[in-house]
Tab-separated table of C-alpha atoms in Angstrom:
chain	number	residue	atom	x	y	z
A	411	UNK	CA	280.735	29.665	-26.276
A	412	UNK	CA	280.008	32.319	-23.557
A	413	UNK	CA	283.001	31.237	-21.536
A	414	UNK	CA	285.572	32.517	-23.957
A	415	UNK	CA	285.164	35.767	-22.082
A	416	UNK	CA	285.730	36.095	-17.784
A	417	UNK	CA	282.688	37.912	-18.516
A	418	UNK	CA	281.013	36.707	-14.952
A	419	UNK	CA	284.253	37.132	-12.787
A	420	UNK	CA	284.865	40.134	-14.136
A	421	UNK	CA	281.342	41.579	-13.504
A	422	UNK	CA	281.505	40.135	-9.798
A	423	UNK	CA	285.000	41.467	-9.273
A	424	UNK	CA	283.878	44.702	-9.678
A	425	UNK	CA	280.765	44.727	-8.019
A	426	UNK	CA	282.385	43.585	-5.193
A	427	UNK	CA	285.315	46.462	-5.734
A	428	UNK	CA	282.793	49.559	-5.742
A	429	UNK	CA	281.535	48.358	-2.346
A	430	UNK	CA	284.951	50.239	-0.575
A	431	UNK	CA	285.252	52.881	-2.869
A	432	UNK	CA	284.924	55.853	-1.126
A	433	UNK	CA	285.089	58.594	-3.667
A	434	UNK	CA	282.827	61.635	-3.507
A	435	UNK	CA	279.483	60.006	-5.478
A	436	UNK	CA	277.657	61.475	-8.634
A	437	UNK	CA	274.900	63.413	-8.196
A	438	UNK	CA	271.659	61.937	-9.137
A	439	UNK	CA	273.257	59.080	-10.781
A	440	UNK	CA	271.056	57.739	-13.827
A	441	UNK	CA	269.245	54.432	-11.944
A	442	UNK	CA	270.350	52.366	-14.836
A	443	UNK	CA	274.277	52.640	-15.466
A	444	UNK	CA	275.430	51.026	-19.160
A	445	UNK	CA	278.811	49.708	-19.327
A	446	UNK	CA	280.876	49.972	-22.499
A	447	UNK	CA	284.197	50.421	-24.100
A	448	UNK	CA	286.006	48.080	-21.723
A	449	UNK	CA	285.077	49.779	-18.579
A	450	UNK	CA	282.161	48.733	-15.818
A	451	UNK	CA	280.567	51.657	-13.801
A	452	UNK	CA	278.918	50.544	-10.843
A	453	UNK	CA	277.543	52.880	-8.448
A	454	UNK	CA	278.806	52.429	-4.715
A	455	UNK	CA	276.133	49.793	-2.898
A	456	UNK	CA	275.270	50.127	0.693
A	457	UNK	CA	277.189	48.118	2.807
A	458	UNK	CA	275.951	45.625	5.753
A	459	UNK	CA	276.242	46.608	9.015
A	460	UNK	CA	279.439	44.824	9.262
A	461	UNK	CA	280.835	46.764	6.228
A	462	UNK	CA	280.150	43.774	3.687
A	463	UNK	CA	278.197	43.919	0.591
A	464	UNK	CA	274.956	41.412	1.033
A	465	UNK	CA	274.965	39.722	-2.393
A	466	UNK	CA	272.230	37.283	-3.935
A	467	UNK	CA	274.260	35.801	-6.578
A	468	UNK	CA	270.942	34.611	-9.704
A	469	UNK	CA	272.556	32.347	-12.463
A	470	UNK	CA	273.315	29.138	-13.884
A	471	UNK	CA	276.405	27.358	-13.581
A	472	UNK	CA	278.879	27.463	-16.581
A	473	UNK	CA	282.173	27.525	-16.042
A	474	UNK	CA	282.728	31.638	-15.956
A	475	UNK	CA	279.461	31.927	-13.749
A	476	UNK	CA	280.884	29.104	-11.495
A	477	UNK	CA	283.830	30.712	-11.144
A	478	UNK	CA	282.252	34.039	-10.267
A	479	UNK	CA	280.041	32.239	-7.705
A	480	UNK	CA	283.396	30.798	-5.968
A	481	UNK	CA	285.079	34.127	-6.126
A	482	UNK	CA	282.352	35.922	-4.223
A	483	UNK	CA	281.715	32.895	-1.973
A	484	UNK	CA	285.391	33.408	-0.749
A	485	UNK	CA	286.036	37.228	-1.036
A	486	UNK	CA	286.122	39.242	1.975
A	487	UNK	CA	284.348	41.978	1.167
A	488	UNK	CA	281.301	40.235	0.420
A	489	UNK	CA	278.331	38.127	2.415
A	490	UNK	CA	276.678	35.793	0.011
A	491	UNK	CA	273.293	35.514	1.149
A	492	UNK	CA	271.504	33.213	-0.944
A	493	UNK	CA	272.008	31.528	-4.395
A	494	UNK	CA	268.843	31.603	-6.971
A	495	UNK	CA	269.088	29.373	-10.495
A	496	UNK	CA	267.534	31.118	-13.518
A	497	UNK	CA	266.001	28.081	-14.859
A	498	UNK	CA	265.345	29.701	-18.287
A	499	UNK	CA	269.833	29.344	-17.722
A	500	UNK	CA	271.815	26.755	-19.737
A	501	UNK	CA	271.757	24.540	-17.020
A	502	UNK	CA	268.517	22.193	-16.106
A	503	UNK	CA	267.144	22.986	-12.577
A	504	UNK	CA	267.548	19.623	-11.256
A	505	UNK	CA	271.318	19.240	-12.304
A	506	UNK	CA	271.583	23.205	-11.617
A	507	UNK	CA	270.895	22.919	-7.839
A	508	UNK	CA	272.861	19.610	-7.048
A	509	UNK	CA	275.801	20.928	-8.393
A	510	UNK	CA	275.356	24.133	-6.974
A	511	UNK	CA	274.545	22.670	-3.286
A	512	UNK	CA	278.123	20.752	-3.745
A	513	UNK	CA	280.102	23.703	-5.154
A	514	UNK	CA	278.961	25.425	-1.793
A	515	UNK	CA	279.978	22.322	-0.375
A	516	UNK	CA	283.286	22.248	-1.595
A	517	UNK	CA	284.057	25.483	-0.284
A	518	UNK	CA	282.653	25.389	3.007
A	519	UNK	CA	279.377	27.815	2.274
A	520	UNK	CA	276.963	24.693	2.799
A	521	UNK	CA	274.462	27.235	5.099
A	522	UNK	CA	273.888	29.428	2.002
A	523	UNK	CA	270.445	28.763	0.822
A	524	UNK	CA	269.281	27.536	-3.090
A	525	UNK	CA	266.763	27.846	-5.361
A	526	UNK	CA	265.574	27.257	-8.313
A	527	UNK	CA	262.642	29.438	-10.819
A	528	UNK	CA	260.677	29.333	-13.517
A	529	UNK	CA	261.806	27.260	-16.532
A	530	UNK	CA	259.943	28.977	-19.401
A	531	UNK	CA	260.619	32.987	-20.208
A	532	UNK	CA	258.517	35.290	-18.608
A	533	UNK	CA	257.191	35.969	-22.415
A	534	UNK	CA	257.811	34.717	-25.830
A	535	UNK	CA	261.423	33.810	-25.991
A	536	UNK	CA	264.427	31.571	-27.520
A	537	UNK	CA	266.090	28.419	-26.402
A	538	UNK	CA	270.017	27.345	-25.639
A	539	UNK	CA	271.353	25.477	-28.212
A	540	UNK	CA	270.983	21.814	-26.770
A	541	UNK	CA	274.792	20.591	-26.539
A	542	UNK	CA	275.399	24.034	-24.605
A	543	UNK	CA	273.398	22.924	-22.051
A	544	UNK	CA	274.590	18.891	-21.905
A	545	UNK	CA	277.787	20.221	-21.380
A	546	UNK	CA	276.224	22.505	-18.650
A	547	UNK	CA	274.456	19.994	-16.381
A	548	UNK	CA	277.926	17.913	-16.652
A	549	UNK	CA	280.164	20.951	-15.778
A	550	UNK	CA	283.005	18.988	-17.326
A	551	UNK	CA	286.437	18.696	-15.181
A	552	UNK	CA	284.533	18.598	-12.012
A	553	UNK	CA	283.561	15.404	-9.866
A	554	UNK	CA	280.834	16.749	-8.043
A	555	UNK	CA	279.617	13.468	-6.912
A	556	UNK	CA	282.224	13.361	-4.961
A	557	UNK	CA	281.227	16.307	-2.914
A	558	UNK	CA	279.147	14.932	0.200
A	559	UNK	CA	276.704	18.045	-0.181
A	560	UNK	CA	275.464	19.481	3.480
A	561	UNK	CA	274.068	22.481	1.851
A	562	UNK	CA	270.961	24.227	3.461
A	563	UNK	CA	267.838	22.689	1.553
A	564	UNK	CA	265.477	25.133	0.959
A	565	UNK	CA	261.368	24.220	0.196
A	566	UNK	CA	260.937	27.335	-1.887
A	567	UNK	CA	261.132	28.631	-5.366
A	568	UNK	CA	263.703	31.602	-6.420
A	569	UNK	CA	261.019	33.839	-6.352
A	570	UNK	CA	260.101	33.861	-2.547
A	571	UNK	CA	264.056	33.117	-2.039
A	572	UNK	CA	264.926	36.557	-3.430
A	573	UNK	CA	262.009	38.117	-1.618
A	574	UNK	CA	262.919	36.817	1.612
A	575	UNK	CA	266.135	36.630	1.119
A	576	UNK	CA	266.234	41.150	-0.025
A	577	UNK	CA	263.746	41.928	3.059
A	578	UNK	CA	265.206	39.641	5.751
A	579	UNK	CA	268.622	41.242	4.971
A	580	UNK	CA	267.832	44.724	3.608
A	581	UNK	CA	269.918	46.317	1.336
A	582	UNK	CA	270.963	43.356	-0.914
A	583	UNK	CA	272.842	43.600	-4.292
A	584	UNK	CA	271.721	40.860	-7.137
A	585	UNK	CA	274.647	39.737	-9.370
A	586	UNK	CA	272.483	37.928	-11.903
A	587	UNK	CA	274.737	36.224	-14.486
A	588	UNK	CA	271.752	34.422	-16.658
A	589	UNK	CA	268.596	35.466	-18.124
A	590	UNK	CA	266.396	37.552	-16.294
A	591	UNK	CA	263.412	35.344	-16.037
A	592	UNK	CA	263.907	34.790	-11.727
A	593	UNK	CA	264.512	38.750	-11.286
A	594	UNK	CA	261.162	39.787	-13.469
A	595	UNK	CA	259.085	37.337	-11.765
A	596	UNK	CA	259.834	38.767	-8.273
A	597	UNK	CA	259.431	42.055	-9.472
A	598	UNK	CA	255.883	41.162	-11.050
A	599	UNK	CA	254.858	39.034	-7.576
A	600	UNK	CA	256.972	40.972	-5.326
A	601	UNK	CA	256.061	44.896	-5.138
A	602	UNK	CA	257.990	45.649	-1.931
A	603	UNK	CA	261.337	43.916	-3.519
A	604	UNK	CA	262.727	47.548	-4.735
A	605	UNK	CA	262.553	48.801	-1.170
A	606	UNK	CA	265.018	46.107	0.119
A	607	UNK	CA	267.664	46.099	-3.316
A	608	UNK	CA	270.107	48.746	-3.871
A	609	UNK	CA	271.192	47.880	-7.016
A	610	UNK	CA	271.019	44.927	-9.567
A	611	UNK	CA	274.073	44.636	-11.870
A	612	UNK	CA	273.642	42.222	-14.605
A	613	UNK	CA	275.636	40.178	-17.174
A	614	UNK	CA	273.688	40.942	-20.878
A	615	UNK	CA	273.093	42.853	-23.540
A	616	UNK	CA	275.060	44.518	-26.558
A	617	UNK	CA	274.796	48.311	-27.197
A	618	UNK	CA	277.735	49.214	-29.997
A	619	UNK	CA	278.677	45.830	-30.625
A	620	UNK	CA	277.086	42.805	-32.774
A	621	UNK	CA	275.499	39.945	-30.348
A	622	UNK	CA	276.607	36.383	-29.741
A	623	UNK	CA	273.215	35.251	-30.129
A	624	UNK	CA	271.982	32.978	-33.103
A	625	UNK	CA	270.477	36.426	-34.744
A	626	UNK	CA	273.739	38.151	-34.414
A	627	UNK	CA	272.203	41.126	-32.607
A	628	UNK	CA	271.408	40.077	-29.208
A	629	UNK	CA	273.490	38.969	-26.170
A	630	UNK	CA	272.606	35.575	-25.343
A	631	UNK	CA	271.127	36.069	-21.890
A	632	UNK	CA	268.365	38.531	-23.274
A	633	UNK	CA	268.064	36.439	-26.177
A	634	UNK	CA	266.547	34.051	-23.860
A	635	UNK	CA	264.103	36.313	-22.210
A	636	UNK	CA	263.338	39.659	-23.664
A	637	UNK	CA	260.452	40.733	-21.983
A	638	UNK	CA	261.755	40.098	-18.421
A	639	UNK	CA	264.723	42.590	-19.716
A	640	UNK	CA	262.173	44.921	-20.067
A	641	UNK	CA	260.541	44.362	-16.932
A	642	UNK	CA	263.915	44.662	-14.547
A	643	UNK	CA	264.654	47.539	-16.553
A	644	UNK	CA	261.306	48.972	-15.763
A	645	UNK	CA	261.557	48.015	-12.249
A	646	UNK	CA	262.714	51.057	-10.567
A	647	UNK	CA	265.921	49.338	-9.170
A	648	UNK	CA	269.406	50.934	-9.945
A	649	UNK	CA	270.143	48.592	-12.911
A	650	UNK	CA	274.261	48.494	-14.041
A	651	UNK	CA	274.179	46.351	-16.930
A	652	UNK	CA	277.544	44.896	-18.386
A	653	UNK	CA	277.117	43.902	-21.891
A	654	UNK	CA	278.815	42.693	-24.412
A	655	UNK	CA	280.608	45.873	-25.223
A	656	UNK	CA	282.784	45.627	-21.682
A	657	UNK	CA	283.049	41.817	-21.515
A	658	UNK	CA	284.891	41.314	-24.648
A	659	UNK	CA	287.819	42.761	-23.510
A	660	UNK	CA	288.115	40.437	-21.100
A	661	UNK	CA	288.849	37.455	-22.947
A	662	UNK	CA	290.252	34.347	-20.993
A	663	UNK	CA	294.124	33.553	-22.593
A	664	UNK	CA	296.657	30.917	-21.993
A	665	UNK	CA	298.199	33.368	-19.984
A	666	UNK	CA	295.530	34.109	-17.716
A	667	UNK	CA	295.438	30.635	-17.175
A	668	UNK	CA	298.923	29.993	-17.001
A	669	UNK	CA	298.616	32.402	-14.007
A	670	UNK	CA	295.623	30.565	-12.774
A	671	UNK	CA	297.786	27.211	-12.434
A	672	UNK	CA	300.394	29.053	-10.126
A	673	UNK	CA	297.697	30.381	-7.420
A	674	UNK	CA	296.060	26.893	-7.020
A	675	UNK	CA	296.095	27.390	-2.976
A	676	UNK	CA	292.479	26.509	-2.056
A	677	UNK	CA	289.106	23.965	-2.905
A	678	UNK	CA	287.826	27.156	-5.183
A	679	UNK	CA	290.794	27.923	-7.125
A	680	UNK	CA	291.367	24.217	-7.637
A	681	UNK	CA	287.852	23.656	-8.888
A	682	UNK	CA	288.482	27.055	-11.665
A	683	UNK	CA	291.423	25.647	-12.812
A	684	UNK	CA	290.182	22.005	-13.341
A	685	UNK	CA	286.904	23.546	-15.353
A	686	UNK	CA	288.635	25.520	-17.634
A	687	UNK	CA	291.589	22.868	-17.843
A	688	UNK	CA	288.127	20.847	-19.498
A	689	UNK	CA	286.980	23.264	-21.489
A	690	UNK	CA	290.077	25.209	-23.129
A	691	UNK	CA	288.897	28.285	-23.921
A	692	UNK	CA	292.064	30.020	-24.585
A	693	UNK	CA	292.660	27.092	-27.227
């Protein structure tokens, strides 16, 4: 399973860490940035005009991309702007946004908007293996029904959410965590969207290292959708991509969760500990 790795938090983490670093830039920095041998490059975003990073957070809720949607619903450094559901992701779009609208819910972030796109690839492509995505739509050691959800409704698809969304609140920075099916499709319908996005940084692919994929070369979240890879990467937006080279070294152990049950001290970090408590990765 993909949550073995804190592939999603870790990606997040350091998005969110390159918005306050403050060393002297590269020059002419390659627009996309690959990420290998255990180490993420990310090139410093633009900040809001309160110093935060505006982040659109695209993905579908596992447990690790859960967790990285609580983390950067809660960090400090960051304004999450909207939430789009890839819904070529493991989860279905109708379980996908209730669960999301109480997750934001849970953790007081019920004004931040939700969407959900396109359910088939942007071109021919694969499928989740079917138990993957049961166990997705239940998000297993979570009572979400339990969560009176006040989130902000929203009578759009991802697409004009990320559009609106990027030029209402220009620059924004996509985390997208899933397949690349929502991102493509804005790009495709969209042809201002790379004036209003500094940067995409995305969760997928493998460069030195065999996939996870049921071919054994690919990463699952361009397994899904290969030709909306192509078409992000085409884009013109700064792409960093974190593949599978970086995120193995991140695997989640008893002792990372161990650690995890002694900093239980709010809604978020109680809802990360009970999913993982459910799915015992580090077993």
């Amino acid at each position: 399973m993909r949550d073995r790795t804190l592939t999603s938090l870790a990606l997040v983490a350091l998005t969110i860490a390159a918005c306050g670093n403050t060393d002297g830039a590269a020059d002419e920095p390659d627009p996309t940035t690959a990420a290998t041998d255990g180490g993420i490059a990310v090139d410093e975003p633009p900040a809001a005009a309160d110093g935060r990073m505006g982040v659109i957070v695209d993905y579908s809720p596992t447990t690790s991309d859960v967790t990285a949607l609580l983390y950067v619903s809660q960090h400090p450094a960051a304004e999450l702007l909207a939430v789009t559901l890839a819904g070529t992701g493991e989860s279905h779009c109708d379980r996908a946004v209730a669960n999301t609208r109480a997750l934001l819910a849970l953790v007081d972030r019920p004004d931040v908007p939700v969407a959900c796109g396109p359910e088939q690839p942007v071109g021919p492509g694969n499928e989740w293996p079917a138990d993957w995505r049961d166990a997705a739509d239940r998000l297993d050691g979570l009572d979400l029904a339990a969560v009176a959800s006040t989130a902000a409704n929203t009578d759009i698809d991802a697409i004009d959410l990320l559009a609106s969304t990027a030029a209402d609140h220009d620059p924004v920075t996509i985390v997208a965590l899933g397949p690349l099916t929502n991102l493509a499709a804005a790009v495709a319908t969209r042809p201002d969207l790379a004036e209003h996005v500094a940067g995409i940084v995305t969760m997928g692919g493998a460069v030195d290292v065999d996939g996870n994929a049921t071919n054994g070369a690919a990463e699952w979240n361009y397994f899904i959708d290969p030709t909306a890879v192509d078409v992000v990467l085409g884009s013109g937006i700064p792409v960093t991509m974190v593949p599978l080279d970086a995120t193995n070294s991140v695997p989640v152990t008893r002792a990372w969760f161990d650690a995890l049950v002694g900093h239980r001290t709010t809604a978020a970090a109680d809802a990360v500990h009970d999913l993982f408590a459910a799915s015992r990765p580090y077993d």
